[in-house]
Short mmCIF file of C-alpha atoms in Angstrom, two decimals:
data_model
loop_
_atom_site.label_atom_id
_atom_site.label_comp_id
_atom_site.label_asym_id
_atom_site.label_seq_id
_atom_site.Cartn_x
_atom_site.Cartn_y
_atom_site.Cartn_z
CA UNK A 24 0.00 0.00 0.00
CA UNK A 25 2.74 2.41 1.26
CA UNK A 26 4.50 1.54 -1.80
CA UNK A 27 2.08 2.35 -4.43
CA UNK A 28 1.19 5.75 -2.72
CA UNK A 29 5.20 7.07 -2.80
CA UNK A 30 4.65 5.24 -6.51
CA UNK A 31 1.77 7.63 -7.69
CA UNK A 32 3.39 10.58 -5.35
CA UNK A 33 6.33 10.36 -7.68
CA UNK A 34 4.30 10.24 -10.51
CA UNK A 35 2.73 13.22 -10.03
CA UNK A 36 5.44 15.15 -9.32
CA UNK A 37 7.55 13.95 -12.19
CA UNK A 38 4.56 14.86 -14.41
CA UNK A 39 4.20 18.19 -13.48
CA UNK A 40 7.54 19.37 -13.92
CA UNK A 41 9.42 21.36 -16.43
CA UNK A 42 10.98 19.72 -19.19
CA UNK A 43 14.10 20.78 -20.32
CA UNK A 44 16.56 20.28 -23.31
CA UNK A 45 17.71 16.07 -23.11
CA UNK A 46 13.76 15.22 -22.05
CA UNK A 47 14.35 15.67 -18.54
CA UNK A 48 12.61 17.97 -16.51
CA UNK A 49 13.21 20.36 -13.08
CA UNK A 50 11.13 19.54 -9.73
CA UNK A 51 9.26 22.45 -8.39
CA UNK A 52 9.96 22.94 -5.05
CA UNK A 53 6.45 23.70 -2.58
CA UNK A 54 6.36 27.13 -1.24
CA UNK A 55 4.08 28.49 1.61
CA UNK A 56 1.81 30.45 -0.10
CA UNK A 57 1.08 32.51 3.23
CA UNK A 58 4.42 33.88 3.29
CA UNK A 59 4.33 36.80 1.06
CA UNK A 60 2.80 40.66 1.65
CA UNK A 61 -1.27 40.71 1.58
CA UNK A 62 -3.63 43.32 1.68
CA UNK A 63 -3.73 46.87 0.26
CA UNK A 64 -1.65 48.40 2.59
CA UNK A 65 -1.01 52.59 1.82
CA UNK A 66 1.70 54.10 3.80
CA UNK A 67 0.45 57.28 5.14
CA UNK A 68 4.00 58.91 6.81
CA UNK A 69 7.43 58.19 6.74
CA UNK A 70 8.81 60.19 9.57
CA UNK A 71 12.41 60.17 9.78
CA UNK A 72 12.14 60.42 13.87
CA UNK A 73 11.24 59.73 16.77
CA UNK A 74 9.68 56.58 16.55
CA UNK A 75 5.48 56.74 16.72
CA UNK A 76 3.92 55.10 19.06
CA UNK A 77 -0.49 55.95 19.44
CA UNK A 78 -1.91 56.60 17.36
CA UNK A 79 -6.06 58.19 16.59
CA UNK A 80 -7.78 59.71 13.56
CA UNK A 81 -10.35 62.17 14.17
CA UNK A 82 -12.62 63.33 10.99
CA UNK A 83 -9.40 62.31 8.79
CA UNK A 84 -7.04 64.03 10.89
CA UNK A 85 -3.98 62.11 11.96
CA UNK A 86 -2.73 61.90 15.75
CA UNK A 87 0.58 60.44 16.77
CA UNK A 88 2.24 59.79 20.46
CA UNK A 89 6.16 59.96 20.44
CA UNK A 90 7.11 58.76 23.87
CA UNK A 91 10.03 59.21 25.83
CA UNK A 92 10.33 56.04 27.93
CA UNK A 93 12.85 54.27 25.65
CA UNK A 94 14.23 57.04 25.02
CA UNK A 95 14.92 60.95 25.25
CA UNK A 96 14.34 63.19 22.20
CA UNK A 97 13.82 66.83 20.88
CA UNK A 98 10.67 66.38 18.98
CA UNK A 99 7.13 67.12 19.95
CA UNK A 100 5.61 64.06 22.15
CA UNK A 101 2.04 64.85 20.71
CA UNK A 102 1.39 65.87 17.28
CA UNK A 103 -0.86 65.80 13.86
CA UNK A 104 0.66 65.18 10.96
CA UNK A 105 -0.44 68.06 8.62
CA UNK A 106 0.96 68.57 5.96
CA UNK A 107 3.74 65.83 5.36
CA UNK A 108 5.13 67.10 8.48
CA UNK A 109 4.98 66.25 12.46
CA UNK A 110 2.81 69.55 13.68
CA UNK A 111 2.70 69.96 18.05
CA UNK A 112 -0.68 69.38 19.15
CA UNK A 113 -2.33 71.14 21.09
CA UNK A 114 0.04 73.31 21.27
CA UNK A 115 4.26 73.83 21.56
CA UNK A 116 3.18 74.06 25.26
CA UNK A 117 1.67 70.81 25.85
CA UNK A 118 3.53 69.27 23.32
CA UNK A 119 7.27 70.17 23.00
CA UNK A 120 8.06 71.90 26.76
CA UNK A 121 10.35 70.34 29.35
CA UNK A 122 10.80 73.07 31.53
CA UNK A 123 7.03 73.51 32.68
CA UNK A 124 5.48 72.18 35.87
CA UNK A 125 4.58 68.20 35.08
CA UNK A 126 1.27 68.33 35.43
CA UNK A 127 0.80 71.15 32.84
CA UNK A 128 2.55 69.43 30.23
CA UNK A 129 3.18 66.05 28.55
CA UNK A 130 5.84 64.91 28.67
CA UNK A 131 5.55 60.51 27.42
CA UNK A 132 2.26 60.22 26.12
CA UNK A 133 1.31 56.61 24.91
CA UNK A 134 -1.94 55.55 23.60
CA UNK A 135 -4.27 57.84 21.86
CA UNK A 136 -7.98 56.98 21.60
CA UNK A 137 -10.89 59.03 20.28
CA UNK A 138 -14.54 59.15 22.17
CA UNK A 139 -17.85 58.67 21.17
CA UNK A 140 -18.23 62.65 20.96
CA UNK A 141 -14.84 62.82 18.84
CA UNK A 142 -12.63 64.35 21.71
CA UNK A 143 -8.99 62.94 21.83
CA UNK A 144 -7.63 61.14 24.68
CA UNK A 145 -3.79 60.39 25.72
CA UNK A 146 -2.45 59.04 28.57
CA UNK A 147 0.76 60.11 29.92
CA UNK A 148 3.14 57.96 31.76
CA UNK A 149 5.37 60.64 32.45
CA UNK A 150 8.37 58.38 31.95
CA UNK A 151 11.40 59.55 30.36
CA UNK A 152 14.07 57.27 30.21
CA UNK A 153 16.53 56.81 32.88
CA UNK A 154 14.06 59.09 34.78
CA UNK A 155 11.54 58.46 37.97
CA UNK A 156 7.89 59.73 36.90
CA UNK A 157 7.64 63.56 38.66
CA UNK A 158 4.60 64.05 40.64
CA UNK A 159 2.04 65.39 38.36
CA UNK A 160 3.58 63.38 35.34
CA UNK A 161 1.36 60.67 34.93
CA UNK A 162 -2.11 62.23 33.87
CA UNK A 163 -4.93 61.17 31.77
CA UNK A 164 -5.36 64.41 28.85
CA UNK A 165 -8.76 64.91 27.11
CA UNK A 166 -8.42 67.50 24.12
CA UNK A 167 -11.35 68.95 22.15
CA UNK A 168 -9.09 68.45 18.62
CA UNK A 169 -11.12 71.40 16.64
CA UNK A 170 -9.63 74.15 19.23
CA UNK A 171 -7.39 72.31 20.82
CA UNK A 172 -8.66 73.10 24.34
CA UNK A 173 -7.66 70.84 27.25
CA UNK A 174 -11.03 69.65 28.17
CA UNK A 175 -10.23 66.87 30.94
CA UNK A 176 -6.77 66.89 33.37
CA UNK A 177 -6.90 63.88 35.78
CA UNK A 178 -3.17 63.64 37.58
CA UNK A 179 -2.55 59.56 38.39
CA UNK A 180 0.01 60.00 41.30
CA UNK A 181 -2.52 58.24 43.47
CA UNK A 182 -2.75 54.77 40.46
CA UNK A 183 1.08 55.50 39.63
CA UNK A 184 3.93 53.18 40.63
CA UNK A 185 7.68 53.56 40.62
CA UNK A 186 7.98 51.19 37.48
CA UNK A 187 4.57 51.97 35.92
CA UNK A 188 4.10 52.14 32.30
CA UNK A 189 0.81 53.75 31.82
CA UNK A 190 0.45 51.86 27.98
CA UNK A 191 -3.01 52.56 26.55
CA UNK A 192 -6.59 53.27 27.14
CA UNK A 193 -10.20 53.42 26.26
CA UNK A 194 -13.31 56.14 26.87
CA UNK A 195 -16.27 54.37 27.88
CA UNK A 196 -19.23 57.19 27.75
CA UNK A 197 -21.75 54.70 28.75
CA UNK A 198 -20.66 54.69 32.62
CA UNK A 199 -19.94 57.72 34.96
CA UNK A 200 -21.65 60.92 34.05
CA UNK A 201 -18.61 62.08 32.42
CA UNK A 202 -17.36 59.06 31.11
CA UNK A 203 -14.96 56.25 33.06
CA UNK A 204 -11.24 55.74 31.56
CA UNK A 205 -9.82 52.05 31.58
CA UNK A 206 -5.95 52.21 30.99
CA UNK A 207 -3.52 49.25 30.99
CA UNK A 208 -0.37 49.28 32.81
CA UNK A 209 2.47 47.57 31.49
CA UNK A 210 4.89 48.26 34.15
CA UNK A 211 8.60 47.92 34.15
CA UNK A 212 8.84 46.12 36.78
CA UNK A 213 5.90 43.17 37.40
CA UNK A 214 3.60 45.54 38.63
CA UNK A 215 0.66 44.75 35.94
CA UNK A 216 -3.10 45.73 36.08
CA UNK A 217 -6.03 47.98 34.83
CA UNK A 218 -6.41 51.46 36.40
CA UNK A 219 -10.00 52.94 36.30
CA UNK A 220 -10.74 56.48 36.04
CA UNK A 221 -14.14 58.26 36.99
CA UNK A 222 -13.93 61.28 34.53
CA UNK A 223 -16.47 63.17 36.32
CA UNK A 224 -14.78 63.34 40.07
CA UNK A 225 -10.71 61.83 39.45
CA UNK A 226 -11.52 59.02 41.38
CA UNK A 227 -9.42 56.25 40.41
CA UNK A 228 -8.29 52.74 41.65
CA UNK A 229 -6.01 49.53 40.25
CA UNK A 230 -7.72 46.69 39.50
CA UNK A 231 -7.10 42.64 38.78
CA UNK A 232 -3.11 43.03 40.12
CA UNK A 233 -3.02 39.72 41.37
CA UNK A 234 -5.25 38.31 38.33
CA UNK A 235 -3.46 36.00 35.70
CA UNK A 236 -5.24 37.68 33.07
CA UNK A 237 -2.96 41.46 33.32
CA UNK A 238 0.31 39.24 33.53
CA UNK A 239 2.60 37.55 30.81
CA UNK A 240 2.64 33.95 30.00
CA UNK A 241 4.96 31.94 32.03
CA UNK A 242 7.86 31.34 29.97
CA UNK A 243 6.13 32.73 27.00
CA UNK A 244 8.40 32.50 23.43
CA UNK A 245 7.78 34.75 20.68
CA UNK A 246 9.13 34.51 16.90
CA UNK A 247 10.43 37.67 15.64
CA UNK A 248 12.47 38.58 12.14
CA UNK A 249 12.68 34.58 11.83
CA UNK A 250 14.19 34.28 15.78
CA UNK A 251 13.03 33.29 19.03
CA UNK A 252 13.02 35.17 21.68
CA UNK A 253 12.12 34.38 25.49
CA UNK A 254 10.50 36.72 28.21
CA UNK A 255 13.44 36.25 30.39
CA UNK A 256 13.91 38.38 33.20
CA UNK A 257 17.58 37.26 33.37
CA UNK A 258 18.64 37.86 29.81
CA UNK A 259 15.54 39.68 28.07
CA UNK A 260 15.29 39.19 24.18
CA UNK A 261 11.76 40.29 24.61
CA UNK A 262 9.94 42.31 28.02
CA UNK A 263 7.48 39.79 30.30
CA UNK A 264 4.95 42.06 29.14
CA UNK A 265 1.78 42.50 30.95
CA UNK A 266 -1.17 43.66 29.68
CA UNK A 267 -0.84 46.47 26.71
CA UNK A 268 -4.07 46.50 24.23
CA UNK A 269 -7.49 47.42 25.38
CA UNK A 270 -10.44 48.11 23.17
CA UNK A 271 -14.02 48.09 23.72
CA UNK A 272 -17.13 46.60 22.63
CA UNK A 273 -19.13 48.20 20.34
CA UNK A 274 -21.90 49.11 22.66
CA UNK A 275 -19.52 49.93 25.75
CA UNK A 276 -20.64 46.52 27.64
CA UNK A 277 -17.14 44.69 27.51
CA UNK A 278 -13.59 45.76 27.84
CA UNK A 279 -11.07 43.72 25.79
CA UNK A 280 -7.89 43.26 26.78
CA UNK A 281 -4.22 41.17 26.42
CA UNK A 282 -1.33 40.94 27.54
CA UNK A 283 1.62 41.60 25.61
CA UNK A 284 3.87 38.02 26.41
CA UNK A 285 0.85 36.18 25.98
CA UNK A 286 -1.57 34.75 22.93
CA UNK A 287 -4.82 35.13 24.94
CA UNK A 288 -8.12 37.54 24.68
CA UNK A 289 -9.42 38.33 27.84
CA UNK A 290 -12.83 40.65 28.56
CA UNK A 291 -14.80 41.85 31.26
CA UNK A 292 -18.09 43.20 31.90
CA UNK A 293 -17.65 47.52 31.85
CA UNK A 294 -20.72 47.45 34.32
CA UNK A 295 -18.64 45.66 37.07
CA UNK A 296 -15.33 47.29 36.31
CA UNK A 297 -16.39 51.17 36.32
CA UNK A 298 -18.16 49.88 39.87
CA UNK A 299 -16.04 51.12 42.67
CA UNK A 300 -17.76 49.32 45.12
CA UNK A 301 -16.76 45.57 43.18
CA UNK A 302 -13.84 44.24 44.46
CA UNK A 303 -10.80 42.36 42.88
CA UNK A 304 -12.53 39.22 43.51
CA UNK A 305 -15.98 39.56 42.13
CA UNK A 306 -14.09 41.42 38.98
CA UNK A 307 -11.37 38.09 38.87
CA UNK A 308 -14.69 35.96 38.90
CA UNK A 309 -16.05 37.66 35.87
CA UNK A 310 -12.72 37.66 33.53
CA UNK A 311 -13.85 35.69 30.51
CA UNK A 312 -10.89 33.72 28.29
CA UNK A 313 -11.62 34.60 24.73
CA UNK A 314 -9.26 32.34 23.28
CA UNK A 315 -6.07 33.07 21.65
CA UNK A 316 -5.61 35.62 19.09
CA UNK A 317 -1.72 35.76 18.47
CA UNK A 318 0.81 37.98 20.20
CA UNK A 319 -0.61 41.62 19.65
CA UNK A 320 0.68 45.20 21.23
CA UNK A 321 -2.56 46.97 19.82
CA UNK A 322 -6.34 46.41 19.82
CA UNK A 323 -8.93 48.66 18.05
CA UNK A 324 -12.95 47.85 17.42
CA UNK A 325 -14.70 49.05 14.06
CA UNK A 326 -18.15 50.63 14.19
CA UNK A 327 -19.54 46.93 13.49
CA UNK A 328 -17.75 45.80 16.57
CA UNK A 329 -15.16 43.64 15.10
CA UNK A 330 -11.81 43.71 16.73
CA UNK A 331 -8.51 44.39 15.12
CA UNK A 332 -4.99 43.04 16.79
CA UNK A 333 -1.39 43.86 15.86
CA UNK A 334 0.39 40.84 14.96
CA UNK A 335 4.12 41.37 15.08
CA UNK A 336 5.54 37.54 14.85
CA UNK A 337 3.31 37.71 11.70
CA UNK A 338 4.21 41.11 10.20
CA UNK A 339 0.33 41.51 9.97
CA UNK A 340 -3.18 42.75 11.14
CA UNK A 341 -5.91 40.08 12.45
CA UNK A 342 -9.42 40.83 12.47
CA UNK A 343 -11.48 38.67 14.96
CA UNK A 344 -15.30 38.54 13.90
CA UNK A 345 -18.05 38.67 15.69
CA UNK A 346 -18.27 34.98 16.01
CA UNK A 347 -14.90 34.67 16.95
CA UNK A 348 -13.52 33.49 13.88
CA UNK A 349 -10.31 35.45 12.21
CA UNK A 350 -9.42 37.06 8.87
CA UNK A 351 -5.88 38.40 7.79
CA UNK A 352 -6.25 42.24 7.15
CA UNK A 353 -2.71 42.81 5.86
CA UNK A 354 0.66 41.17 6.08
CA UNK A 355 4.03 43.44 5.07
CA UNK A 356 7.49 43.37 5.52
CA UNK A 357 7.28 46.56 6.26
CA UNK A 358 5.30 45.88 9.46
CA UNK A 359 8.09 46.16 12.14
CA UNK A 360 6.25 45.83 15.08
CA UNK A 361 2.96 47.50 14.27
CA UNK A 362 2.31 48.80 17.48
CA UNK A 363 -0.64 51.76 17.74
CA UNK A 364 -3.79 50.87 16.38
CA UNK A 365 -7.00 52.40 15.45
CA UNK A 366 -10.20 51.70 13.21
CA UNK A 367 -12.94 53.43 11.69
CA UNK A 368 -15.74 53.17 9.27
CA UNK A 369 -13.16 53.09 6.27
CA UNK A 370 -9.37 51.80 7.15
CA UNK A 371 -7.32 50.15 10.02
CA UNK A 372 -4.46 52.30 10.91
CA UNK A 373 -0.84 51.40 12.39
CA UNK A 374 2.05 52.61 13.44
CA UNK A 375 5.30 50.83 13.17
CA UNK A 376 7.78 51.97 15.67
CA UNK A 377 10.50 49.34 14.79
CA UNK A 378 10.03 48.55 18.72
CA UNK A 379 11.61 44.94 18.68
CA UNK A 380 14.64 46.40 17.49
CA UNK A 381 15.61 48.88 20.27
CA UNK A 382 19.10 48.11 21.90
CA UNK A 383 17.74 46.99 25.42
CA UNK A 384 16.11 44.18 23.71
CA UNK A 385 19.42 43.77 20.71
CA UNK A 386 22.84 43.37 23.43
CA UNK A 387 23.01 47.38 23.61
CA UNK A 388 22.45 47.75 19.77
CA UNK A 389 19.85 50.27 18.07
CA UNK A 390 19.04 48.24 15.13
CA UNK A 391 16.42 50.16 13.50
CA UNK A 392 16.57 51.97 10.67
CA UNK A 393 14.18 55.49 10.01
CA UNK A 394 12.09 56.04 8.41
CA UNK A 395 9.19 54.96 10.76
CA UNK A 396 6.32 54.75 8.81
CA UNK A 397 2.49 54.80 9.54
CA UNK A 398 0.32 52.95 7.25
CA UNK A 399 -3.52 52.16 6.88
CA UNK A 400 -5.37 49.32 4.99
CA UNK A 401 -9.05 49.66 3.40
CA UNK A 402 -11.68 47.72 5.44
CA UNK A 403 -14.96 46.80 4.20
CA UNK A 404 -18.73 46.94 6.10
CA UNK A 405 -19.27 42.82 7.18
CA UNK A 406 -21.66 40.67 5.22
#
């Protein structure tokens, strides 16, 4: 039986072969056909530097973060690109100061999101590198983008740690009479969780610390540029990255979240989490797995509610669907690391900060090469 099969096996491939001069012919060797770029991917900036990090478009106008925590630089830390060119936004004030009192300036903003009412958000970590966070420097910044007024200052001393790294963050207008921030922190230094905000008052607390869900994967292996690379705390080649991307449902009822060193989807119900009066174990209780979803920085939710992760061991963009099932959005060499990520009625949007290729992570070496680009791919309505 075995025989015949490697018989007709041979056959086959024989027969669909070249030929060549003499009558004999060249195999063709398989291929994956999943390895080449996909989608229509349009790069929307090359910026020669810093790096981009958040990223949020607001009636077609483009937002970027350029934080500090990896490292210092010159340029604005909040800005639209207008123009073919990185503009300070709000303002040089808010944007490109280092002398002004902390809480009256950014100074590492992270993730950008936009609101139901089309007001831009940033949170700050106030981190620069080989700097402690100032009192006052970690804030959560709501900006009305048509005049640029500072509409919402909430300072985060009380949520802030030492090692804190205040990543990203969603609005949710649907609890709180002003609206209640959720914002993932990455920390340095182990310290994972969620931080809730009640817009309206400042009020504020940490959340799900202890919970598996915020925390990497134990001994969790990614595949990077065709290498692997270990969350080691001993020898890093990648961070034991706690949870980074946070998006919400469409209707407000569920936070997303994951952690970076990890290939899991959590969520939780927004009703519980904006409670103040639910503790850590009620809000542990009510952490639903979602499955995996591959190793993502970013998530981002369309207006039909489907879900959009970063996929950086892929060089791609995943869509999950409403019934959980998966689509590739794009796939590029180009995407270093896409990191920032934001959708709308009409594209998916990334930045890609060439992250994975920062010395701390490379044996002191800066391996990446400007410019940093930030692209977008066309999405389509379902059905």
């Amino acid at each position: 039986m075995k025989k015949g099969l490697y018989t007709l096996a041979a056959a086959g491939l024989l027969s669909s072969a070249p030929a060549i001069a003499g009558g004999s012919s060249v195999p063709v060797d398989n291929s994956d056909p999943g390895f080449g770029a996909a989608g229509d991917v349009e790069i929307m900036a090359r910026i020669p530097a810093p790096d981009p990090s958040g990223i949020a478009v607001i009636d077609g106008r483009l937002f970027l973060s350029f934080p500090k925590h990896d490292g210092d630089h010159a340029g604005p830390v909040l800005a639209e690109w207008k123009d073919g060119k990185v503009q300070p936004f709000p303002n040089d004030l808010w944007a490109n100061r280092t002398d002004a009192d902390p809480s009256n300036h950014l100074i590492s903003p992270h993730g950008l999101t936009a609101d139901a009412r089309g007001h831009l958000w940033a949170i700050d970590d106030g981190k620069v590198k080989g700097q402690p966070i100032p009192s006052g420097g970690a804030k959560l910044i709501g900006i009305d983008p048509v005049s640029g007024a500072i509409l919402s200052k909430i300072i985060l001393d009380r949520t802030t740690l030492p090692g804190s790294h205040l990543n990203d963050l969603r609005i949710d207008l649907t609890h709180g009479t002003a609206g209640t921030a959720y914002i993932s922190d990455s920390s340095f230094d182990g310290h994972h969780a969620l931080v809730v905000v009640d817009i309206a008052s400042g009020r504020q607390r940490r959340v799900l610390a202890d919970h598996a869900s915020v925390h990497a994967d134990p001994g969790f292996v990614t595949f990077l540029s065709g290498r692997p690379l270990r969350a080691d705390p001993a020898k890093p080649s990648f961070p034991g990255g706690g949870v980074d991307g946070v998006t919400l449902s469409r209707d407000g009822r569920r936070l997303y979240y994951a952690p970076l060193s990890s290939h899991r989807l959590y969520s939780l119900p927004t009703a519980l989490l904006s409670d103040f009066t639910v503790d850590d174990a009620a809000l542990g209780a009510a952490v639903v797995d979602e499955g995996e979803k591959g190793s993502a920085d970013g998530l981002a939710t369309d207006p039909w509610g489907r879900i959009y992760t970063t996929a950086g061991e892929q060089d791609a963009i995943f869509r999950r669907n409403l019934d959980g099932s998966f689509d590739l959005i794009a796939r590029d060499p180009r995407f270093v690391w896409p990191d920032g990520i934001f959708a709308d009625e009409h594209y998916v949007y990334v930045t890609l900060g060439q992250w994975t290729r920062l010395p701390r992570l490379n044996n002191g070496q800066d391996l990446r090469k400007p410019p940093f680009l930030v692209a977008r791919v066309p999405i389509q309505p379902p059905g």
